[in-house]
Amino acid sequence: MKFRKGDTMTRKNVQTYSESWLYGSINGSVGTFPEDTTKPITKRELSRSGSFHDSRSRHSSGLSDGEPSTTTGKYSMLEFSMMYFRENLDRYSTKPNELGIHSNIRLIENLKLNGLKRRKSFGKAKDSEKLQRQESWSWKEQADMIKWTKTPIPASLLKLPTDQMNKIAVDCFYSIQKFMGDQPLHPSETDIDCAFKILKACHQCPELRDEIYCQLVRQTTNNKSPQSQSCLRGWRLFTLVACWFSPSDVLKPFLLNYLQQNASDPSRPYHSPAHNCLQMLRKTVKYGGRKNVPSVEEIAAITDGKLSKRQSVLISCGVPFILNISPSTVVQDVIDEICAKLGVVSQMEQEEYTVFAMIEADNEYARLKREEYVMDVVTEMRLQRKDCVLIFERTSWYFPLRLESATQEYIDMMFNQTVPDYIDGYLLTMDHKNKIPPKQLDDVITIAALLYRASGHDILPQTLREVDSYFPGSILSLSLLRHSQFLDGIQKKLNVLVNCNDVECKLEVMNMLKKWPLFGASFFNIQCLTEPKITGECLLAVNRAGIHFLHHKTHKVILSYPFTEIISSRKISADHKVTDEQYLDIKVGNNMVQKVIRVETNQGSDISHLIGQYIRAVNNNAKLSS
């Protein structure tokens, strides 16, 4: 066992091959040492001297910066190599053990002691030296297994299922060396080709992923390459692999610990790229890693150290929000960042927001899952030569508006998302005579004046044509009031609003509309097939009060169900291929009585998802209240 002057060792009661040698431990390592080079010391003397500690300098332990050490705790790569590297498994028959590294150290030390005993029986020095090479073991030898090497490896670091995989692993290590500049590239080969080869191997053979990670750990540990960019490029390749592939559960704690050690110490020369790599790997472990093949441009950017890209996300009516996204950015990250800007901090409230990908040429919308990687979506659209726009919207409105302490961005978004439905007439409710309740009619005139003022107009309108775009739908053609009465009403309202700025006008509009029964609803044109009360086309409105089947013209509620009475919803397609009809089955009722309402719609997925979103909000809020 290696030790230096002044070190303190703990003696173990283990028999050695010679009475002049003792067995003990120091700083996590165990072995034999000569008795005549040490002297016993009592615990009281040890405590008084203050020399007892469980760590030495990295120089005295033979480890360098960037190299894991057994003194730092569990899950060091040194421990992993002793339990899982091919050379140890073949040479010493080491194996995973709940006692960890110490169990295998004892196993190897016993082999070493047995070897020393057998060497005493050999008469020839050369035979003794041969046996010593076979049975010897040292910390340096073990540490070298996870240190950078300038030569290609003859076999995989880990035991792999087939010889073919072993060959691929050896080729990948050579590709890593070429990418890092430690081996020459072929004339027709680029570093991007090497990166693609490694990613392809990990994709086609998941068993190779741990092997590749171990190879990258080795080449970024104690890197003594004469190429100045070798270690940096190794870390960038490490980051690239970490974006796409997750290690096995066995390797994961060791790999994360290795990255944490390198990322947490600013004195290490590559702590910054190690930190980037750690962040990418954590995302991959959490979300499963990138799915689509990266573009050449993205690989080139990552290997050049460019990990952020500006991405525009449209909020409500075309207002852009610029984000810096990384290769590991998922949709959930986008929602978190924009919600933080809006002042929406509650996790339950953030569940009401969704990101869509809109294909401009086809005007098609696709809801993005929260665990989807943004760069996967962008890359896929680019490969299909389609222009894609990301849109951020509030899709459910279970939680009330927070207008009292709202940010400017929050007010603008809620306003811009609500007003279009109001202008299209969806929020209006009329009786069977196409009449609007007097209170709602007065609100309509007030809102028209507020919208006119919020648009920056300071001069009173002289004709109805100047303000007709601020009225909902075809309300002016319903002969509810004479046009002069509408104009006179707006002018009176504007005289009261003379000192209001645009933000105050928007706030007042929202405060008025949130009291309307259909506020916050999403509307879908459907045809009900199984409900006798509903004939022909109708409008399905979904808001915090439940689902409502409305008359498609008057918006009078025909049938309504709260979310507590909705059991499930399921999209189904026609049984035959003659038509492309699609249906949605909504099961409603209670434990005693249930029924299924079938509607024909091509928006079944959107309706089902929205209903589920509201039901989750209702259930989560109930749990919080209880």
Short mmCIF file of C-alpha atoms in Angstrom, two decimals, residues 66-490:
data_model
loop_
_atom_site.label_atom_id
_atom_site.label_comp_id
_atom_site.label_asym_id
_atom_site.label_seq_id
_atom_site.Cartn_x
_atom_site.Cartn_y
_atom_site.Cartn_z
CA GLY A 66 -10.62 15.89 -13.65
CA GLU A 67 -10.05 12.45 -12.15
CA PRO A 68 -12.57 10.82 -9.79
CA SER A 69 -11.33 9.74 -6.38
CA THR A 70 -12.61 7.18 -3.88
CA THR A 71 -12.26 9.76 -1.10
CA THR A 72 -15.07 11.90 -2.51
CA GLY A 73 -17.77 9.41 -1.58
CA LYS A 74 -19.85 6.85 -3.38
CA TYR A 75 -20.29 6.44 -7.12
CA SER A 76 -16.82 7.39 -8.34
CA MET A 77 -15.86 6.23 -11.83
CA LEU A 78 -12.92 4.45 -10.20
CA GLU A 79 -15.40 2.35 -8.25
CA PHE A 80 -17.43 1.69 -11.40
CA SER A 81 -14.34 0.60 -13.32
CA MET A 82 -13.41 -1.88 -10.60
CA MET A 83 -16.84 -3.48 -10.69
CA TYR A 84 -17.72 -3.38 -14.40
CA PHE A 85 -14.67 -2.84 -16.62
CA ARG A 86 -13.78 -5.84 -18.75
CA GLU A 87 -10.16 -6.01 -17.58
CA ASN A 88 -11.10 -6.31 -13.90
CA LEU A 89 -13.86 -8.81 -14.60
CA ASP A 90 -11.49 -11.01 -16.61
CA ARG A 91 -8.44 -10.61 -14.41
CA TYR A 92 -9.82 -10.55 -10.89
CA SER A 93 -13.43 -11.73 -11.28
CA THR A 94 -14.67 -8.60 -9.53
CA LYS A 95 -18.41 -8.14 -9.29
CA PRO A 96 -20.99 -5.58 -8.13
CA ASN A 97 -21.49 -5.77 -4.38
CA GLU A 98 -23.54 -3.85 -1.87
CA LEU A 99 -20.28 -3.14 -0.04
CA GLY A 100 -19.09 -1.35 -3.18
CA ILE A 101 -15.46 -0.76 -3.93
CA HIS A 102 -14.14 -2.05 -0.60
CA SER A 103 -15.39 -5.58 -1.22
CA ASN A 104 -13.50 -5.75 -4.51
CA ILE A 105 -10.40 -4.17 -2.99
CA ARG A 106 -10.32 -6.97 -0.42
CA LEU A 107 -10.76 -9.52 -3.21
CA ILE A 108 -7.89 -8.09 -5.22
CA GLU A 109 -5.67 -7.73 -2.16
CA ASN A 110 -6.21 -11.40 -1.31
CA LEU A 111 -5.15 -12.32 -4.82
CA LYS A 112 -2.12 -10.08 -4.43
CA LEU A 113 -1.15 -11.73 -1.11
CA ASN A 114 -1.59 -15.19 -2.59
CA GLY A 115 0.60 -14.17 -5.48
CA LEU A 116 3.32 -12.92 -3.18
CA LYS A 117 3.25 -16.24 -1.27
CA ARG A 118 3.53 -18.23 -4.48
CA ARG A 119 6.39 -16.09 -5.74
CA LYS A 120 8.42 -17.10 -2.69
CA SER A 121 8.25 -20.69 -3.89
CA PHE A 122 9.72 -19.87 -7.31
CA GLY A 123 13.46 -20.20 -7.63
CA LYS A 124 13.92 -18.29 -10.86
CA ALA A 125 13.59 -14.56 -10.83
CA LYS A 126 12.06 -14.41 -14.29
CA ASP A 127 9.31 -16.81 -13.28
CA SER A 128 8.70 -14.76 -10.14
CA GLU A 129 8.48 -11.58 -12.24
CA LYS A 130 6.04 -13.23 -14.61
CA LEU A 131 3.78 -14.28 -11.76
CA GLN A 132 4.12 -10.81 -10.25
CA ARG A 133 2.82 -9.26 -13.45
CA GLN A 134 -0.12 -11.62 -13.43
CA GLU A 135 -1.11 -11.11 -9.81
CA SER A 136 0.04 -7.58 -9.00
CA TRP A 137 -2.37 -4.70 -8.48
CA SER A 138 -1.93 -1.02 -7.70
CA TRP A 139 -4.01 2.11 -7.51
CA LYS A 140 -2.05 3.59 -10.39
CA GLU A 141 -2.90 0.62 -12.57
CA GLN A 142 -6.57 0.98 -11.71
CA ALA A 143 -6.58 4.75 -12.18
CA ASP A 144 -4.98 4.38 -15.61
CA MET A 145 -8.08 2.53 -16.78
CA ILE A 146 -10.07 5.76 -16.54
CA LYS A 147 -7.34 8.15 -17.71
CA TRP A 148 -6.88 9.63 -21.14
CA THR A 149 -4.84 7.48 -23.51
CA LYS A 150 -3.18 8.43 -26.76
CA THR A 151 -3.43 4.92 -28.22
CA PRO A 152 -6.58 3.19 -29.50
CA ILE A 153 -8.04 0.51 -27.24
CA PRO A 154 -7.79 -3.15 -28.34
CA ALA A 155 -11.17 -4.08 -26.84
CA SER A 156 -14.23 -2.43 -25.35
CA LEU A 157 -14.00 -1.09 -21.80
CA LEU A 158 -17.16 -2.95 -20.79
CA LYS A 159 -18.14 -6.50 -21.56
CA LEU A 160 -20.56 -6.44 -24.50
CA PRO A 161 -22.97 -9.18 -25.67
CA THR A 162 -21.37 -9.86 -29.07
CA ASP A 163 -18.03 -9.63 -30.85
CA GLN A 164 -19.61 -7.32 -33.41
CA MET A 165 -20.54 -4.83 -30.70
CA ASN A 166 -17.01 -5.04 -29.35
CA LYS A 167 -15.69 -4.15 -32.81
CA ILE A 168 -18.10 -1.20 -33.08
CA ALA A 169 -17.02 -0.02 -29.61
CA VAL A 170 -13.35 -0.07 -30.65
CA ASP A 171 -14.23 1.88 -33.83
CA CYS A 172 -16.20 4.42 -31.78
CA PHE A 173 -13.24 4.98 -29.46
CA TYR A 174 -11.07 5.63 -32.50
CA SER A 175 -13.72 8.06 -33.81
CA ILE A 176 -13.66 9.86 -30.44
CA GLN A 177 -9.89 10.19 -30.71
CA LYS A 178 -10.17 11.53 -34.26
CA PHE A 179 -12.86 14.00 -33.25
CA MET A 180 -10.67 15.24 -30.39
CA GLY A 181 -7.68 15.57 -32.72
CA ASP A 182 -5.67 12.79 -31.06
CA GLN A 183 -5.76 10.64 -34.20
CA PRO A 184 -5.66 11.80 -37.83
CA LEU A 185 -8.82 12.00 -39.91
CA HIS A 186 -9.07 10.18 -43.21
CA PRO A 187 -8.73 12.49 -46.23
CA SER A 188 -12.46 12.25 -47.05
CA GLU A 189 -13.59 12.36 -43.42
CA THR A 190 -14.66 15.28 -41.21
CA ASP A 191 -15.13 15.62 -37.47
CA ILE A 192 -18.88 15.82 -38.11
CA ASP A 193 -18.68 12.36 -39.74
CA CYS A 194 -17.05 11.03 -36.58
CA ALA A 195 -19.80 12.54 -34.41
CA PHE A 196 -22.51 11.05 -36.65
CA LYS A 197 -20.85 7.64 -36.45
CA ILE A 198 -20.91 7.71 -32.65
CA LEU A 199 -24.53 8.92 -32.50
CA LYS A 200 -25.56 6.26 -35.04
CA ALA A 201 -23.90 3.51 -32.98
CA CYS A 202 -25.71 4.65 -29.82
CA HIS A 203 -29.01 4.79 -31.70
CA GLN A 204 -28.74 1.39 -33.37
CA CYS A 205 -27.19 -0.44 -30.39
CA PRO A 206 -28.51 0.84 -27.05
CA GLU A 207 -26.12 -1.58 -25.33
CA LEU A 208 -23.24 0.60 -26.54
CA ARG A 209 -24.39 3.78 -24.79
CA ASP A 210 -22.73 2.99 -21.46
CA GLU A 211 -19.57 2.00 -23.34
CA ILE A 212 -19.47 5.32 -25.20
CA TYR A 213 -20.02 7.26 -21.99
CA CYS A 214 -17.17 5.37 -20.29
CA GLN A 215 -14.93 6.11 -23.27
CA LEU A 216 -15.76 9.82 -23.05
CA VAL A 217 -15.11 9.82 -19.30
CA ARG A 218 -11.72 8.26 -19.94
CA GLN A 219 -10.70 10.71 -22.65
CA THR A 220 -11.74 13.75 -20.60
CA THR A 221 -9.96 12.57 -17.44
CA ASN A 222 -6.37 13.72 -16.87
CA ASN A 223 -6.09 14.61 -20.56
CA LYS A 224 -2.39 15.06 -21.42
CA SER A 225 -2.85 15.39 -25.18
CA PRO A 226 -0.37 17.60 -27.07
CA GLN A 227 -3.39 18.90 -28.99
CA SER A 228 -4.51 22.02 -27.10
CA GLN A 229 -8.18 21.58 -28.04
CA SER A 230 -8.36 17.84 -27.35
CA CYS A 231 -10.03 17.90 -23.93
CA LEU A 232 -12.36 20.77 -24.83
CA ARG A 233 -13.55 18.96 -27.94
CA GLY A 234 -13.97 15.82 -25.87
CA TRP A 235 -16.27 17.66 -23.48
CA ARG A 236 -18.28 19.06 -26.39
CA LEU A 237 -18.68 15.60 -27.88
CA PHE A 238 -19.69 14.43 -24.40
CA THR A 239 -22.38 17.14 -24.40
CA LEU A 240 -23.61 16.08 -27.83
CA VAL A 241 -24.08 12.46 -26.74
CA ALA A 242 -25.69 13.59 -23.47
CA CYS A 243 -28.40 15.45 -25.43
CA TRP A 244 -29.61 12.32 -27.17
CA PHE A 245 -28.95 9.25 -25.03
CA SER A 246 -29.51 8.31 -21.41
CA PRO A 247 -27.13 5.95 -19.59
CA SER A 248 -28.32 2.78 -17.93
CA ASP A 249 -29.57 2.88 -14.36
CA VAL A 250 -26.35 1.16 -13.32
CA LEU A 251 -24.02 3.77 -14.83
CA LYS A 252 -26.27 6.79 -14.21
CA PRO A 253 -25.23 7.64 -10.60
CA PHE A 254 -21.54 7.21 -11.39
CA LEU A 255 -21.77 9.34 -14.53
CA LEU A 256 -23.76 12.10 -12.83
CA ASN A 257 -21.29 12.12 -9.94
CA TYR A 258 -18.37 12.42 -12.35
CA LEU A 259 -19.98 15.39 -14.10
CA GLN A 260 -20.93 17.02 -10.79
CA GLN A 261 -17.35 16.79 -9.57
CA ASN A 262 -16.03 18.47 -12.69
CA ALA A 263 -18.83 21.03 -12.94
CA SER A 264 -18.91 22.16 -9.30
CA ASP A 265 -15.24 23.09 -8.95
CA PRO A 266 -14.41 26.40 -10.72
CA SER A 267 -10.70 25.64 -10.36
CA ARG A 268 -10.98 22.83 -12.86
CA PRO A 269 -10.07 24.02 -16.36
CA TYR A 270 -13.16 22.53 -18.01
CA HIS A 271 -15.79 23.07 -15.32
CA SER A 272 -17.92 25.21 -17.68
CA PRO A 273 -18.32 22.60 -20.48
CA ALA A 274 -18.74 19.97 -17.77
CA HIS A 275 -21.58 22.03 -16.30
CA ASN A 276 -23.23 22.26 -19.75
CA CYS A 277 -22.87 18.52 -20.18
CA LEU A 278 -24.37 17.88 -16.74
CA GLN A 279 -27.40 20.05 -17.52
CA MET A 280 -27.98 18.25 -20.82
CA LEU A 281 -27.69 14.81 -19.23
CA ARG A 282 -30.12 15.69 -16.45
CA LYS A 283 -32.67 16.74 -19.07
CA THR A 284 -32.07 13.53 -21.01
CA VAL A 285 -32.53 11.40 -17.89
CA LYS A 286 -35.76 13.27 -17.11
CA TYR A 287 -37.30 13.44 -20.58
CA GLY A 288 -35.70 10.54 -22.43
CA GLY A 289 -33.37 12.41 -24.77
CA ARG A 290 -33.76 13.86 -28.24
CA LYS A 291 -35.67 11.72 -30.72
CA ASN A 292 -34.91 13.08 -34.20
CA VAL A 293 -31.61 12.94 -36.06
CA PRO A 294 -29.75 16.22 -35.56
CA SER A 295 -28.93 18.41 -38.52
CA VAL A 296 -25.36 18.97 -39.62
CA GLU A 297 -25.74 22.61 -38.58
CA GLU A 298 -26.78 21.65 -35.04
CA ILE A 299 -23.90 19.21 -34.57
CA ALA A 300 -21.47 21.83 -35.88
CA ALA A 301 -22.90 24.41 -33.47
CA ILE A 302 -22.65 22.10 -30.43
CA THR A 303 -19.10 21.02 -31.29
CA ASP A 304 -18.19 24.69 -31.67
CA GLY A 305 -19.55 25.38 -28.19
CA LYS A 306 -22.65 27.26 -29.37
CA LEU A 307 -25.39 25.84 -27.18
CA SER A 308 -28.03 28.55 -27.41
CA LYS A 309 -30.21 29.68 -30.29
CA ARG A 310 -32.76 32.47 -30.49
CA GLN A 311 -36.28 31.18 -31.05
CA SER A 312 -39.38 33.32 -31.52
CA VAL A 313 -42.63 32.22 -29.89
CA LEU A 314 -45.81 34.09 -30.75
CA ILE A 315 -48.08 35.02 -27.86
CA SER A 316 -51.79 35.39 -28.66
CA CYS A 317 -52.27 37.81 -31.54
CA GLY A 318 -48.84 37.67 -33.11
CA VAL A 319 -46.84 39.31 -30.31
CA PRO A 320 -43.35 37.75 -30.48
CA PHE A 321 -41.49 36.50 -27.42
CA ILE A 322 -37.80 35.76 -28.01
CA LEU A 323 -36.29 32.83 -26.12
CA ASN A 324 -32.77 31.43 -25.96
CA ILE A 325 -33.17 27.69 -26.41
CA SER A 326 -30.56 24.96 -26.07
CA PRO A 327 -30.40 21.48 -27.60
CA SER A 328 -32.11 20.13 -24.46
CA THR A 329 -34.89 22.72 -24.20
CA VAL A 330 -38.30 21.07 -23.94
CA VAL A 331 -41.75 22.60 -24.34
CA GLN A 332 -42.14 22.66 -20.54
CA ASP A 333 -39.13 24.99 -20.36
CA VAL A 334 -40.78 27.36 -22.84
CA ILE A 335 -43.99 27.39 -20.79
CA ASP A 336 -42.05 27.97 -17.56
CA GLU A 337 -40.09 30.90 -18.98
CA ILE A 338 -43.05 32.67 -20.57
CA CYS A 339 -45.25 32.11 -17.51
CA ALA A 340 -42.52 33.62 -15.34
CA LYS A 341 -42.56 36.68 -17.62
CA LEU A 342 -46.35 36.84 -17.33
CA GLY A 343 -46.19 36.54 -13.54
CA VAL A 344 -47.92 33.14 -13.45
CA VAL A 345 -45.99 31.33 -10.74
CA SER A 346 -48.45 28.65 -9.61
CA GLN A 347 -47.64 25.24 -11.10
CA MET A 348 -51.35 24.40 -11.35
CA GLU A 349 -52.07 27.61 -13.24
CA GLN A 350 -49.18 26.96 -15.61
CA GLU A 351 -50.94 23.74 -16.61
CA GLU A 352 -53.51 25.91 -18.41
CA TYR A 353 -51.00 27.06 -21.02
CA THR A 354 -50.04 25.21 -24.19
CA VAL A 355 -47.55 25.57 -27.02
CA PHE A 356 -48.68 24.86 -30.59
CA ALA A 357 -46.68 24.41 -33.77
CA MET A 358 -48.39 26.10 -36.71
CA ILE A 359 -47.44 25.12 -40.24
CA GLU A 360 -47.96 28.38 -42.08
CA ALA A 361 -48.52 27.00 -45.58
CA ASP A 362 -51.24 24.56 -44.47
CA ASN A 363 -52.53 26.69 -41.57
CA GLU A 364 -52.43 23.53 -39.45
CA TYR A 365 -51.97 23.52 -35.69
CA ALA A 366 -50.32 20.74 -33.70
CA ARG A 367 -50.37 20.72 -29.91
CA LEU A 368 -46.88 20.02 -28.56
CA LYS A 369 -46.41 17.71 -25.60
CA ARG A 370 -44.60 19.23 -22.65
CA GLU A 371 -41.81 16.66 -22.83
CA GLU A 372 -41.11 17.29 -26.53
CA TYR A 373 -37.78 18.87 -27.44
CA VAL A 374 -38.17 22.19 -29.23
CA MET A 375 -35.19 21.55 -31.51
CA ASP A 376 -36.70 18.21 -32.55
CA VAL A 377 -39.82 20.03 -33.73
CA VAL A 378 -37.86 22.76 -35.53
CA THR A 379 -35.50 20.26 -37.17
CA GLU A 380 -38.34 18.00 -38.35
CA MET A 381 -40.18 20.91 -39.94
CA ARG A 382 -36.99 22.07 -41.62
CA LEU A 383 -36.38 18.60 -43.07
CA GLN A 384 -39.92 18.65 -44.46
CA ARG A 385 -39.23 22.11 -45.90
CA LYS A 386 -42.12 23.61 -43.97
CA ASP A 387 -42.18 26.97 -42.25
CA CYS A 388 -43.17 26.44 -38.64
CA VAL A 389 -44.25 29.01 -36.06
CA LEU A 390 -44.52 28.30 -32.34
CA ILE A 391 -47.56 29.79 -30.63
CA PHE A 392 -48.14 30.10 -26.88
CA GLU A 393 -51.76 30.22 -25.71
CA ARG A 394 -53.90 29.85 -22.65
CA THR A 395 -56.12 26.90 -23.51
CA SER A 396 -58.14 26.52 -20.31
CA TRP A 397 -59.47 29.24 -18.01
CA TYR A 398 -60.30 27.45 -14.77
CA PHE A 399 -58.32 29.79 -12.55
CA PRO A 400 -59.54 33.40 -12.34
CA LEU A 401 -57.79 36.32 -13.97
CA ARG A 402 -55.23 38.08 -11.79
CA LEU A 403 -55.62 41.63 -13.03
CA GLU A 404 -54.91 43.54 -9.82
CA SER A 405 -51.15 43.01 -9.84
CA ALA A 406 -50.80 41.87 -13.45
CA THR A 407 -47.75 42.59 -15.59
CA GLN A 408 -48.07 44.44 -18.88
CA GLU A 409 -47.37 41.19 -20.76
CA TYR A 410 -50.09 39.34 -18.86
CA ILE A 411 -52.71 42.02 -19.56
CA ASP A 412 -51.82 42.17 -23.25
CA MET A 413 -51.96 38.40 -23.65
CA MET A 414 -55.30 37.92 -21.87
CA PHE A 415 -56.75 40.88 -23.76
CA ASN A 416 -55.49 39.80 -27.17
CA GLN A 417 -56.68 36.24 -26.69
CA THR A 418 -60.16 37.15 -25.42
CA VAL A 419 -61.19 40.06 -27.67
CA PRO A 420 -61.17 38.10 -30.99
CA ASP A 421 -63.79 35.65 -29.65
CA TYR A 422 -65.81 38.63 -28.42
CA ILE A 423 -65.62 40.42 -31.79
CA ASP A 424 -66.63 37.21 -33.58
CA GLY A 425 -69.76 37.15 -31.42
CA TYR A 426 -69.05 33.89 -29.60
CA LEU A 427 -69.51 35.38 -26.11
CA LEU A 428 -72.94 36.88 -26.82
CA THR A 429 -76.07 35.11 -25.62
CA MET A 430 -79.48 35.88 -27.13
CA ASP A 431 -83.01 34.70 -26.45
CA HIS A 432 -85.26 32.99 -28.97
CA LYS A 433 -86.27 36.40 -30.33
CA ASN A 434 -82.66 37.28 -31.12
CA LYS A 435 -82.70 39.83 -28.32
CA ILE A 436 -79.69 40.60 -26.09
CA PRO A 437 -80.33 41.25 -22.38
CA PRO A 438 -80.26 45.00 -21.60
CA LYS A 439 -77.24 44.70 -19.25
CA GLN A 440 -75.23 42.87 -21.91
CA LEU A 441 -76.23 45.41 -24.56
CA ASP A 442 -75.00 48.25 -22.33
CA ASP A 443 -71.74 46.33 -21.83
CA VAL A 444 -71.39 46.02 -25.61
CA ILE A 445 -71.55 49.81 -26.05
CA THR A 446 -69.12 50.40 -23.17
CA ILE A 447 -66.67 47.80 -24.48
CA ALA A 448 -66.81 49.36 -27.96
CA ALA A 449 -65.83 52.71 -26.44
CA LEU A 450 -63.03 51.09 -24.42
CA LEU A 451 -61.66 49.28 -27.47
CA TYR A 452 -61.80 52.49 -29.47
CA ARG A 453 -59.81 54.31 -26.75
CA ALA A 454 -57.36 51.40 -26.28
CA SER A 455 -56.57 51.58 -30.01
CA GLY A 456 -55.12 55.05 -29.49
CA HIS A 457 -58.03 57.19 -30.70
CA ASP A 458 -58.43 60.47 -28.82
CA ILE A 459 -61.00 62.21 -31.05
CA LEU A 460 -64.70 61.42 -30.68
CA PRO A 461 -66.08 59.43 -33.64
CA GLN A 462 -68.52 61.29 -35.84
CA THR A 463 -69.97 58.31 -37.70
CA LEU A 464 -70.80 54.74 -36.72
CA ARG A 465 -68.51 53.48 -39.48
CA GLU A 466 -65.53 54.64 -37.41
CA VAL A 467 -66.41 52.29 -34.54
CA ASP A 468 -68.37 49.46 -36.14
CA SER A 469 -65.30 47.14 -36.03
CA TYR A 470 -65.43 47.24 -32.23
CA PHE A 471 -68.89 45.65 -32.05
CA PRO A 472 -69.34 41.87 -31.95
CA GLY A 473 -70.53 39.93 -34.96
CA SER A 474 -73.58 41.26 -36.75
CA ILE A 475 -75.04 42.97 -33.70
CA LEU A 476 -75.53 46.23 -35.59
CA SER A 477 -77.80 44.48 -38.09
CA LEU A 478 -80.14 43.06 -35.44
CA SER A 479 -82.08 46.34 -35.13
CA LEU A 480 -81.57 46.38 -31.36
CA LEU A 481 -81.02 50.14 -31.44
CA ARG A 482 -80.91 52.80 -34.10
CA HIS A 483 -77.41 53.53 -35.40
CA SER A 484 -77.61 57.03 -33.98
CA GLN A 485 -78.31 55.57 -30.56
CA PHE A 486 -75.22 53.38 -30.79
CA LEU A 487 -73.08 56.36 -31.81
CA ASP A 488 -74.53 58.59 -29.12
CA GLY A 489 -73.95 55.93 -26.48
CA ILE A 490 -70.28 55.50 -27.49
#
